[in-house]
Amino acid sequence: MIFSRKRAGDGRQVRDERSAEVVDGSAAEAPARGPYDVSEAPDGVQRLDLGSLHIPAVADVEVRVQADPEGVIQQVVLVHGQSALQLGVFAAPRSEGIWDEVREEIRQSLFNDGAAAQEAQGEYGPELHARVRTPDGLTDLRFVGIDGPRWMVRGVYQGAAATDPSAAGPLRECLDGLVVDRGQEAKPVREPLPLRLPREVAEQAAPPVEA
């Protein structure tokens, strides 16, 4: 199933730093860009609500999802031109981030499969670059991770954006505007947070009920 959201770009500039806002005379840390926790997400942005992930509408970016008959999403991939970004969101502890450990596990898994991964410093911090063998030939991948309050977002770039971060363009804008709704219930660390089709979409996709 494919969702396509098209709108004119808002000209927002990407900033790497986190900025401080002054509230009632005192400085409070507020993120200059996302992914945002739902408690700090900016208003006035059109987003596709997939449960734990709210994906902003960005011009010419397709949101492709695979879901089971109950509407539970198994995979989310954003596509723009020759590049793609696969998204995942996972539970994390309150006290610390998990991307460092997850990144090392990904590196070891790739190594066990015969693919070397190199660590590099990216716009979100440490990331992994790898080239893997697929049925279609060698494919470049770039793994990024962002730790948030009790959650972690993992993104996997493919295509041109995997080898040239400047080619990520609208896909990076989606990642920068992503909103995570972690919920309050306790979850095991690293458990995928639940993703579901919007109710109206799930109803349209459901098979007709036979009389």
Coordinates of C-alpha atoms in Angstrom, one line a residue:
M1 CA 0.0 0.0 0.0
I2 CA 1.4 3.4 -0.9
F3 CA 0.6 6.8 0.5
S4 CA 1.8 9.9 -1.3
R5 CA 1.8 13.3 0.3
K6 CA 2.7 16.2 -1.9
R7 CA 3.0 19.8 -0.8
A8 CA 5.2 22.8 -1.4
G9 CA 8.3 22.9 0.7
D10 CA 8.4 25.4 3.6
G11 CA 12.0 26.4 3.1
R12 CA 12.9 25.3 6.6
Q13 CA 16.6 25.2 7.1
V14 CA 18.2 22.1 8.7
R15 CA 20.2 22.9 11.8
D16 CA 22.4 20.4 13.6
E17 CA 22.5 22.1 17.0
R18 CA 19.8 22.0 19.7
S19 CA 18.6 25.5 20.5
A20 CA 17.6 27.0 23.8
E21 CA 14.3 28.8 24.1
V22 CA 13.5 31.3 26.9
V23 CA 10.3 30.5 28.8
D24 CA 9.1 32.8 31.6
G25 CA 12.6 34.2 31.8
S26 CA 14.4 30.9 32.1
A27 CA 16.2 28.9 29.4
A28 CA 14.6 25.6 28.5
E29 CA 16.1 23.2 26.0
A30 CA 14.0 22.6 22.9
P31 CA 15.1 20.6 19.9
A32 CA 16.0 22.7 16.8
R33 CA 14.8 19.8 14.7
G34 CA 13.4 16.3 15.1
P35 CA 12.7 13.5 15.4
Y36 CA 10.5 15.0 18.1
D37 CA 8.8 13.5 21.0
V38 CA 5.1 14.0 20.8
S39 CA 5.3 16.3 23.8
E40 CA 7.5 18.8 22.0
A41 CA 6.4 18.5 18.4
P42 CA 5.6 21.8 16.6
D43 CA 2.0 22.5 15.7
G44 CA 0.6 23.3 12.2
V45 CA 2.3 20.4 10.3
Q46 CA 0.3 17.9 8.2
R47 CA 1.4 14.4 9.3
L48 CA 0.4 10.9 8.5
D49 CA -0.5 9.2 11.9
L50 CA 0.8 5.7 12.0
G51 CA 0.4 5.3 15.7
S52 CA 3.9 5.5 17.3
L53 CA 5.2 7.4 14.2
H54 CA 3.7 10.5 12.7
I55 CA 5.3 11.2 9.4
P56 CA 5.3 14.8 8.0
A57 CA 4.0 15.5 4.5
V58 CA 6.9 16.4 2.3
A59 CA 6.7 17.2 -1.4
D60 CA 7.2 14.3 -3.7
V61 CA 7.9 11.7 -0.9
E62 CA 5.9 8.5 -1.0
V63 CA 5.1 6.7 2.2
R64 CA 5.0 2.9 1.5
V65 CA 3.8 0.6 4.2
Q66 CA 3.4 -3.2 4.5
A67 CA 0.6 -4.1 6.9
D68 CA -1.2 -7.3 7.9
P69 CA -4.9 -7.9 7.5
E70 CA -5.5 -6.3 11.0
G71 CA -3.8 -3.1 9.9
V72 CA -0.6 -3.7 12.0
I73 CA 2.3 -2.2 10.0
Q74 CA 5.3 -4.4 9.4
Q75 CA 7.5 -2.0 7.5
V76 CA 7.6 1.7 6.6
V77 CA 9.7 3.0 3.7
L78 CA 9.8 6.6 2.4
V79 CA 10.8 6.9 -1.2
H80 CA 12.0 9.9 -3.2
G81 CA 13.5 9.5 -6.6
Q82 CA 16.3 6.9 -6.5
S83 CA 16.6 7.0 -2.7
A84 CA 14.7 5.3 0.1
L85 CA 14.6 5.6 3.9
Q86 CA 13.3 2.7 5.9
L87 CA 12.1 3.7 9.4
G88 CA 11.8 1.8 12.7
V89 CA 11.1 3.0 16.2
F90 CA 11.9 1.1 19.4
A91 CA 11.4 1.3 23.2
A92 CA 14.4 2.5 25.2
P93 CA 15.1 3.0 28.9
R94 CA 14.5 6.4 30.5
S95 CA 18.1 6.7 31.8
E96 CA 20.1 6.3 28.6
G97 CA 20.1 5.9 24.8
I98 CA 20.6 2.6 23.1
W99 CA 21.9 3.6 19.6
D100 CA 25.5 2.8 20.5
E101 CA 24.7 -0.8 21.5
V102 CA 22.3 -1.3 18.5
R103 CA 24.8 0.1 16.1
E104 CA 27.5 -2.3 17.3
E105 CA 25.0 -5.2 17.0
I106 CA 24.2 -4.2 13.4
R107 CA 27.9 -4.0 12.6
Q108 CA 28.5 -7.4 14.0
S109 CA 25.5 -8.9 12.1
L110 CA 26.7 -7.4 8.9
F111 CA 30.2 -8.8 9.5
N112 CA 28.7 -12.3 10.2
D113 CA 27.0 -12.0 6.8
G114 CA 30.2 -11.2 5.1
A115 CA 29.7 -7.4 4.8
A116 CA 32.0 -4.9 6.3
A117 CA 30.6 -1.8 7.9
Q118 CA 32.4 1.4 8.5
E119 CA 31.5 3.9 11.2
A120 CA 31.3 7.5 10.2
Q121 CA 30.3 10.8 11.8
G122 CA 27.0 12.0 10.4
E123 CA 24.5 14.8 11.1
Y124 CA 22.9 12.8 13.9
G125 CA 26.2 11.5 15.3
P126 CA 27.8 8.1 14.6
E127 CA 26.3 6.1 11.7
L128 CA 27.2 3.0 9.8
H129 CA 27.9 2.6 6.1
A130 CA 27.8 -0.8 4.5
R131 CA 27.6 -2.5 1.1
V132 CA 25.6 -5.7 1.1
R133 CA 24.9 -8.4 -1.5
T134 CA 21.2 -8.8 -2.5
P135 CA 19.5 -10.7 -5.3
D136 CA 19.7 -7.5 -7.4
G137 CA 23.5 -7.1 -6.8
L138 CA 25.5 -5.0 -4.4
T139 CA 23.5 -2.4 -2.4
D140 CA 24.8 0.5 -0.3
L141 CA 23.2 1.1 3.1
R142 CA 23.6 3.9 5.6
F143 CA 22.3 3.3 9.1
V144 CA 21.4 6.3 11.3
G145 CA 20.0 6.3 14.9
I146 CA 18.5 9.0 17.0
D147 CA 17.9 8.5 20.8
G148 CA 14.9 10.2 22.3
P149 CA 13.1 10.1 25.6
R150 CA 12.4 6.4 26.1
W151 CA 12.6 5.7 22.4
M152 CA 15.0 5.3 19.5
V153 CA 14.4 5.9 15.8
R154 CA 16.5 3.9 13.4
G155 CA 16.7 4.9 9.7
V156 CA 18.3 2.9 6.9
Y157 CA 19.0 4.9 3.7
Q158 CA 19.3 3.1 0.4
G159 CA 20.1 4.4 -3.1
A160 CA 21.9 7.7 -3.7
A161 CA 21.3 8.9 -0.2
A162 CA 23.2 5.9 1.2
T163 CA 26.5 7.1 -0.3
D164 CA 25.9 10.9 -0.5
P165 CA 24.1 12.4 2.5
S166 CA 23.4 15.6 0.5
A167 CA 21.2 13.5 -1.8
A168 CA 18.8 12.7 1.1
G169 CA 17.0 16.0 0.6
P170 CA 13.3 15.5 1.2
L171 CA 13.9 12.2 3.0
R172 CA 16.1 14.0 5.5
E173 CA 13.3 16.6 5.9
C174 CA 10.9 13.8 6.8
L175 CA 13.3 12.4 9.4
D176 CA 13.9 15.9 10.8
G177 CA 10.1 16.4 11.1
L178 CA 9.3 12.9 12.4
V179 CA 7.2 12.7 15.6
V180 CA 7.3 9.8 18.0
D181 CA 4.4 8.9 20.2
R182 CA 5.9 6.5 22.7
G183 CA 2.9 6.1 25.0
Q184 CA 3.1 5.6 28.7
E185 CA 2.9 1.9 29.0
A186 CA 6.0 -0.1 30.1
K187 CA 7.7 -2.0 27.2
P188 CA 10.8 -4.1 27.0
V189 CA 13.9 -2.3 25.8
R190 CA 14.3 -2.5 22.0
E191 CA 10.8 -3.8 21.4
P192 CA 9.4 -2.2 18.3
L193 CA 6.7 0.4 19.1
P194 CA 3.3 -0.4 17.6
L195 CA 2.5 1.0 14.1
R196 CA -0.9 0.9 12.7
L197 CA -2.7 2.1 9.6
P198 CA -5.0 5.1 10.1
R199 CA -8.5 3.9 10.9
E200 CA -10.0 5.2 7.7
V201 CA -7.3 3.5 5.6
A202 CA -7.6 0.2 7.4
E203 CA -11.3 0.2 6.8
Q204 CA -10.8 0.8 3.1
A205 CA -8.2 -1.9 2.9
A206 CA -10.3 -4.5 4.8
P207 CA -11.9 -7.2 2.7
P208 CA -15.7 -6.9 2.3
V209 CA -17.8 -8.8 4.9
E210 CA -19.9 -11.5 3.2
A211 CA -23.5 -11.7 4.2

